[in-house]
Amino acid sequence: MNTATFTATPPLKGWSAYKQALPEDVLAALIVTVLLVPQSLAYALLAGLPPIAGVMASLLPIVAYALLGSSSTLAVGPVAVLAMLTAQAIGPVAQAHGVSASLVALVLSVEIGVVFLIAAALRLDVLAALLSAPVLHGFVNGASLAIALAQVPALLGLPIKGNTLPELWASAQAQPSLQPHAATLLMGGSALLLLWALRRWATPGLKALGLTPRAAQLWGRMAPMLVVTASIASIMLAPQAWTGVALAGAISLGDGLQFAPPWQAPLAVWQDLFTPALLLGLVAYVESLAVAESLAARRGEAISPRRELLGLGAANVAAGLSGAMPVTGGFSRSIVNFDAGARTRFAGLWTALFLGVAMATLGGYLAALPKAVLAATIFLAVLSLVDLHHFSTAWRYHRLEGGLMISVALATLFLGVEPALALGVLLSIVLLLQRTARPHWAEVGRLPGTEVFRNVRRHQVETLPHLLQVRVDESLVFTNTRWLADTLGQLVQQRTAVRHLVLMMPAVNFIDLSGLEGLQKLNDELRQRGVTLHLSELKGPVADRLKAGGLEQWLTGRVFLTEAEAWHALQAP
Amino acid sequence: MNTATFTATPPLKGWSAYKQALPEDVLAALIVTVLLVPQSLAYALLAGLPPIAGVMASLLPIVAYALLGSSSTLAVGPVAVLAMLTAQAIGPVAQAHGVSASLVALVLSVEIGVVFLIAAALRLDVLAALLSAPVLHGFVNGASLAIALAQVPALLGLPIKGNTLPELWASAQAQPSLQPHAATLLMGGSALLLLWALRRWATPGLKALGLTPRAAQLWGRMAPMLVVTASIASIMLAPQAWTGVALAGAISLGDGLQFAPPWQAPLAVWQDLFTPALLLGLVAYVESLAVAESLAARRGEAISPRRELLGLGAANVAAGLSGAMPVTGGFSRSIVNFDAGARTRFAGLWTALFLGVAMATLGGYLAALPKAVLAATIFLAVLSLVDLHHFSTAWRYHRLEGGLMISVALATLFLGVEPALALGVLLSIVLLLQRTARPHWAEVGRLPGTEVFRNVRRHQVETLPHLLQVRVDESLVFTNTRWLADTLGQLVQQRTAVRHLVLMMPAVNFIDLSGLEGLQKLNDELRQRGVTLHLSELKGPVADRLKAGGLEQWLTGRVFLTEAEAWHALQAP
């Protein structure tokens, strides 16, 4: 059975067809679940929410994505960068309206989901392009650094909070003492060291012990579970030794279902979250799509950008309705899912099932998990996302884009993620508009003895003093029309002998309303100077549209089918 | 002396050179002053400010523009649409921070001025293109209608206020009675009728009396002064008869100089006005530039977009520092200035001088000017800006752009000007991105026996089954790269015999960082399928940049100078 059929057609042709993929899916789900247990708690804390919000984010949303998404290996759930965005978005809103952060998070999840569903309906997946490469890399690096720094106080046992450097600084200033809590520091520091050592040596060590490379890699990736288990064991065995170490606290699936539903939030909360929902949605989609596409390419599968919007939309609506934080496709778990051999999206269903069972049976033990260990997990996970190599590449490639990447990273660290993203998207558009605002054009003349017209600067061509022939090489749209009309107006002003200007438009694919008004303005200015404007070589759809816009009423001159026709008709001054 | 030299070179070559233009400038300034007296009061009221803010806006800002601007006839000062934008921007900020509206208006003026000056320094005049034709027309029509409707309560003597239809409706609902004030209605209604009649018949009447067409038109334009004078006279002659009619109130230039300077405003006010300053600046610049350009074209003069930014920037900073509301170039007064024969920007200096004298001597009389008469002036002035013709033209030309225009107009009426403009600019960009996100490309083959490669769909060409040659006809930028890489990836997937893909890029002028990453991604995907990616016919700057980005390290295939070279090198599968 070809795995590609799972993505191109409805995922199941019935139980008999699925039976073959079942063992692989179940194995992958078991491995992902082991990784998901600490991550779901850690990312909920990162978002400023109780741990249960992260657990719920790994249940229903996975099921929703499995039903509607298009990737066979994408692992949907809580994700570090999105968790930090969530924290920054819900904090001020919860405070301003006196509503619990958990309730605000549900509203945010629903709004992100609705944004995705509307984007899918309107085929707006193309807008993902708004997050250009410099903005994305600058943002991910800045956010990862900020998340890593924000974990340091938890590792030291200090009650310092903040999502940006100024916030962390102000919070530290407000502390009466900056003396670390010894037991927490011991717990957090040893967890960090152990996690780092396992990340570095577990896989090579297992390989040296004779495991196959693939098995060694998989077991190596699950090594963090060792640290989690060890820390829980030490807390439970010697509670007195660890007095004052902050713990994750009891997690009960029953409690998880007792939440205030999002529709109980005041309208003002929904309104205030509208812009954050757009930005978070953009980031969540672009990140998830990149992961899904890179994994699909390795198996020769295809990803449908629109079905990804549907899948992520359904997943986030499900998150909001089931008491969970916003979700998207995450890099680390998806890689593990892929490497573990998941064959279909139904591996996600098994993951949700196993996680539910794990939480129901192990909830009591997880209550003893120290927050410092979770902080150590987050610290190493996000530091692996930092890749300063991108900055030097970008800087070498283009100073402006390198500068944009650095600006977005610094803005993320100092101002927060929303202003940084807004700034980045805005500057990308400004750069693009500035580039496209100067369309290419050339004065043309006739290659002697032919009907062919070419650039006067590159070819030996014939011209006439009273006839100016200009070829425009770009669609006329609002970004470039004013400039083009101004430039041609000035050119005619310099050539006092000119009586006719022919615009040759074989490469003009589109003229928008601003372009139409620009042409009308050029026509009027030229007429006042005694110069007649003509058009030639219009493409069919462009000509139709200009006629609908009343071309005959305003154009002083004529429309020629070919430039040669214009040349012959306008031989006399 | 040629008038063009006034704009192309510094405006004055000394007194002897200016003497010739002096009489015409002085006459034009006198005529404009007559128009400016009621307008400066009316637009200040429209902005929700005391009348003196409008008077001050017609003094120093005019001088500042005359020194730095580039148009010889643009009349800078208070303008209806900008006044309404000002009212909507300053109202909520003044309320939120408990600061007077006058002080907030000064901060806004300074910020708009600084935005202009920064834009001039960074050569951002190209951003004026952001206000595309559908957005501009939709906005001007919607705002004019909203302003006209907001005058109706003042004409009826009812204390109903609001800048949008819902605000007017809510304010009307809150009134205990909607009984018009009889004396105000009489005053306002007769002023409106008289103004309308004069506008319609004054010029033809004066022509019939034997005046030259130009003189008749100028005197006709000044006819509103008759109504202003008559209303002041009736108030002063029979004050008892007009009890309860709201009057403009005393205007004293001495009081005008006793204002709290903008730097006394709290920092939060400056911050809150940042976005409004950007939007107001955009509108003010685009409107003013359109007026300046259309008048310059009639005289064969040139406008410098950058010097316009400088002139308007200086004018608004001057406004903020002299107790005035934000200013820009206005349509109606500029036309009068032009028709009255103003020769140089120094006509503005004379206008400022005459207005100062008029206010110093006539301030006592103007105190008796009924607000209902000012409302009637505004009502007719803005209704002349409404042009529904634009909507039908746009709708016929392109449904999407017509829809955009209507949406912006409705948003202006129902939501206010800021959301309407933000929505319009955003939708314009979305439409543009959607259009540019699908670059043109063509599979090419060799014209038999030549070295020329053409589109396989249009020409009889030779191709090889293992070689796919694709010509890309657009720069690779963040808006289109993902789509192009996906499309080419799918094409290769369908052609199982293909072993080499050559991208022919003679028309690619630029590859941004996102484009580079798109090419790398395509290269990696193809390599995993056993297909080699090659590039050909790169332009010089593009090739240089790709090499700086490490092309040799990642490209699986080769870079060919010409497509023919690729064709010969890749003959064997």
PDB file of N, CA and C in Angstrom, chain A residues 54-84:
ATOM      1  N   GLY A  54      -2.556  22.367  28.975  1.00  0.00           N
ATOM      2  CA  GLY A  54      -1.662  21.735  28.019  1.00  0.00           C
ATOM      3  C   GLY A  54      -2.062  20.298  27.735  1.00  0.00           C
ATOM      4  N   VAL A  55      -2.542  19.608  28.770  1.00  0.00           N
ATOM      5  CA  VAL A  55      -2.985  18.222  28.583  1.00  0.00           C
ATOM      6  C   VAL A  55      -4.198  18.180  27.654  1.00  0.00           C
ATOM      7  N   MET A  56      -5.180  19.067  27.918  1.00  0.00           N
ATOM      8  CA  MET A  56      -6.377  19.071  27.073  1.00  0.00           C
ATOM      9  C   MET A  56      -6.013  19.408  25.627  1.00  0.00           C
ATOM     10  N   ALA A  57      -4.952  20.253  25.453  1.00  0.00           N
ATOM     11  CA  ALA A  57      -4.527  20.633  24.101  1.00  0.00           C
ATOM     12  C   ALA A  57      -3.981  19.446  23.325  1.00  0.00           C
ATOM     13  N   SER A  58      -3.693  18.344  24.034  1.00  0.00           N
ATOM     14  CA  SER A  58      -3.137  17.176  23.350  1.00  0.00           C
ATOM     15  C   SER A  58      -4.173  16.071  23.178  1.00  0.00           C
ATOM     16  N   LEU A  59      -5.443  16.380  23.483  1.00  0.00           N
ATOM     17  CA  LEU A  59      -6.475  15.344  23.333  1.00  0.00           C
ATOM     18  C   LEU A  59      -7.385  15.650  22.127  1.00  0.00           C
ATOM     19  N   LEU A  60      -8.463  16.402  22.349  1.00  0.00           N
ATOM     20  CA  LEU A  60      -9.423  16.658  21.263  1.00  0.00           C
ATOM     21  C   LEU A  60      -8.805  17.304  20.020  1.00  0.00           C
ATOM     22  N   PRO A  61      -7.917  18.332  20.182  1.00  0.00           N
ATOM     23  CA  PRO A  61      -7.362  18.977  18.986  1.00  0.00           C
ATOM     24  C   PRO A  61      -6.657  17.991  18.049  1.00  0.00           C
ATOM     25  N   ILE A  62      -5.958  16.996  18.623  1.00  0.00           N
ATOM     26  CA  ILE A  62      -5.286  16.001  17.784  1.00  0.00           C
ATOM     27  C   ILE A  62      -6.315  15.233  16.961  1.00  0.00           C
ATOM     28  N   VAL A  63      -7.425  14.896  17.607  1.00  0.00           N
ATOM     29  CA  VAL A  63      -8.484  14.161  16.908  1.00  0.00           C
ATOM     30  C   VAL A  63      -9.045  15.013  15.768  1.00  0.00           C
ATOM     31  N   ALA A  64      -9.290  16.316  16.060  1.00  0.00           N
ATOM     32  CA  ALA A  64      -9.854  17.197  15.028  1.00  0.00           C
ATOM     33  C   ALA A  64      -8.908  17.303  13.842  1.00  0.00           C
ATOM     34  N   TYR A  65      -7.601  17.445  14.113  1.00  0.00           N
ATOM     35  CA  TYR A  65      -6.659  17.551  13.007  1.00  0.00           C
ATOM     36  C   TYR A  65      -6.628  16.261  12.203  1.00  0.00           C
ATOM     37  N   ALA A  66      -6.662  15.131  12.903  1.00  0.00           N
ATOM     38  CA  ALA A  66      -6.603  13.849  12.192  1.00  0.00           C
ATOM     39  C   ALA A  66      -7.760  13.719  11.204  1.00  0.00           C
ATOM     40  N   LEU A  67      -8.910  14.308  11.542  1.00  0.00           N
ATOM     41  CA  LEU A  67     -10.072  14.176  10.669  1.00  0.00           C
ATOM     42  C   LEU A  67      -9.986  15.081   9.442  1.00  0.00           C
ATOM     43  N   LEU A  68      -9.373  16.283   9.574  1.00  0.00           N
ATOM     44  CA  LEU A  68      -9.446  17.263   8.486  1.00  0.00           C
ATOM     45  C   LEU A  68      -8.101  17.665   7.877  1.00  0.00           C
ATOM     46  N   GLY A  69      -6.999  17.478   8.583  1.00  0.00           N
ATOM     47  CA  GLY A  69      -5.702  17.938   8.074  1.00  0.00           C
ATOM     48  C   GLY A  69      -5.196  17.112   6.910  1.00  0.00           C
ATOM     49  N   SER A  70      -4.023  17.454   6.375  1.00  0.00           N
ATOM     50  CA  SER A  70      -3.521  16.734   5.204  1.00  0.00           C
ATOM     51  C   SER A  70      -2.175  16.053   5.418  1.00  0.00           C
ATOM     52  N   SER A  71      -1.501  16.330   6.535  1.00  0.00           N
ATOM     53  CA  SER A  71      -0.184  15.716   6.730  1.00  0.00           C
ATOM     54  C   SER A  71      -0.324  14.390   7.455  1.00  0.00           C
ATOM     55  N   SER A  72       0.465  13.400   7.030  1.00  0.00           N
ATOM     56  CA  SER A  72       0.354  12.095   7.675  1.00  0.00           C
ATOM     57  C   SER A  72       1.185  12.009   8.942  1.00  0.00           C
ATOM     58  N   THR A  73       2.098  12.971   9.153  1.00  0.00           N
ATOM     59  CA  THR A  73       3.015  12.831  10.290  1.00  0.00           C
ATOM     60  C   THR A  73       3.053  14.049  11.202  1.00  0.00           C
ATOM     61  N   LEU A  74       2.353  15.119  10.868  1.00  0.00           N
ATOM     62  CA  LEU A  74       2.398  16.328  11.699  1.00  0.00           C
ATOM     63  C   LEU A  74       1.793  16.033  13.072  1.00  0.00           C
ATOM     64  N   ALA A  75       2.541  16.379  14.150  1.00  0.00           N
ATOM     65  CA  ALA A  75       2.019  16.198  15.507  1.00  0.00           C
ATOM     66  C   ALA A  75       1.493  17.534  16.010  1.00  0.00           C
ATOM     67  N   VAL A  76       0.159  17.641  16.121  1.00  0.00           N
ATOM     68  CA  VAL A  76      -0.485  18.879  16.551  1.00  0.00           C
ATOM     69  C   VAL A  76      -0.604  18.879  18.072  1.00  0.00           C
ATOM     70  N   GLY A  77      -0.473  20.044  18.691  1.00  0.00           N
ATOM     71  CA  GLY A  77      -0.584  20.152  20.143  1.00  0.00           C
ATOM     72  C   GLY A  77       0.029  21.440  20.636  1.00  0.00           C
ATOM     73  N   PRO A  78       0.321  21.520  21.959  1.00  0.00           N
ATOM     74  CA  PRO A  78       0.956  22.737  22.477  1.00  0.00           C
ATOM     75  C   PRO A  78       2.384  22.840  21.969  1.00  0.00           C
ATOM     76  N   VAL A  79       2.823  24.075  21.666  1.00  0.00           N
ATOM     77  CA  VAL A  79       4.132  24.326  21.061  1.00  0.00           C
ATOM     78  C   VAL A  79       4.766  25.524  21.756  1.00  0.00           C
ATOM     79  N   ALA A  80       6.101  25.518  21.927  1.00  0.00           N
ATOM     80  CA  ALA A  80       6.777  26.527  22.750  1.00  0.00           C
ATOM     81  C   ALA A  80       6.507  27.956  22.289  1.00  0.00           C
ATOM     82  N   VAL A  81       6.810  28.266  21.012  1.00  0.00           N
ATOM     83  CA  VAL A  81       6.705  29.658  20.564  1.00  0.00           C
ATOM     84  C   VAL A  81       5.256  30.142  20.645  1.00  0.00           C
ATOM     85  N   LEU A  82       4.318  29.273  20.247  1.00  0.00           N
ATOM     86  CA  LEU A  82       2.914  29.657  20.313  1.00  0.00           C
ATOM     87  C   LEU A  82       2.481  29.862  21.768  1.00  0.00           C
ATOM     88  N   ALA A  83       3.040  29.058  22.682  1.00  0.00           N
ATOM     89  CA  ALA A  83       2.706  29.207  24.104  1.00  0.00           C
ATOM     90  C   ALA A  83       3.149  30.576  24.606  1.00  0.00           C
ATOM     91  N   MET A  84       4.330  31.015  24.164  1.00  0.00           N
ATOM     92  CA  MET A  84       4.802  32.324  24.599  1.00  0.00           C
ATOM     93  C   MET A  84       3.941  33.438  24.006  1.00  0.00           C
TER      94      MET A  84
END
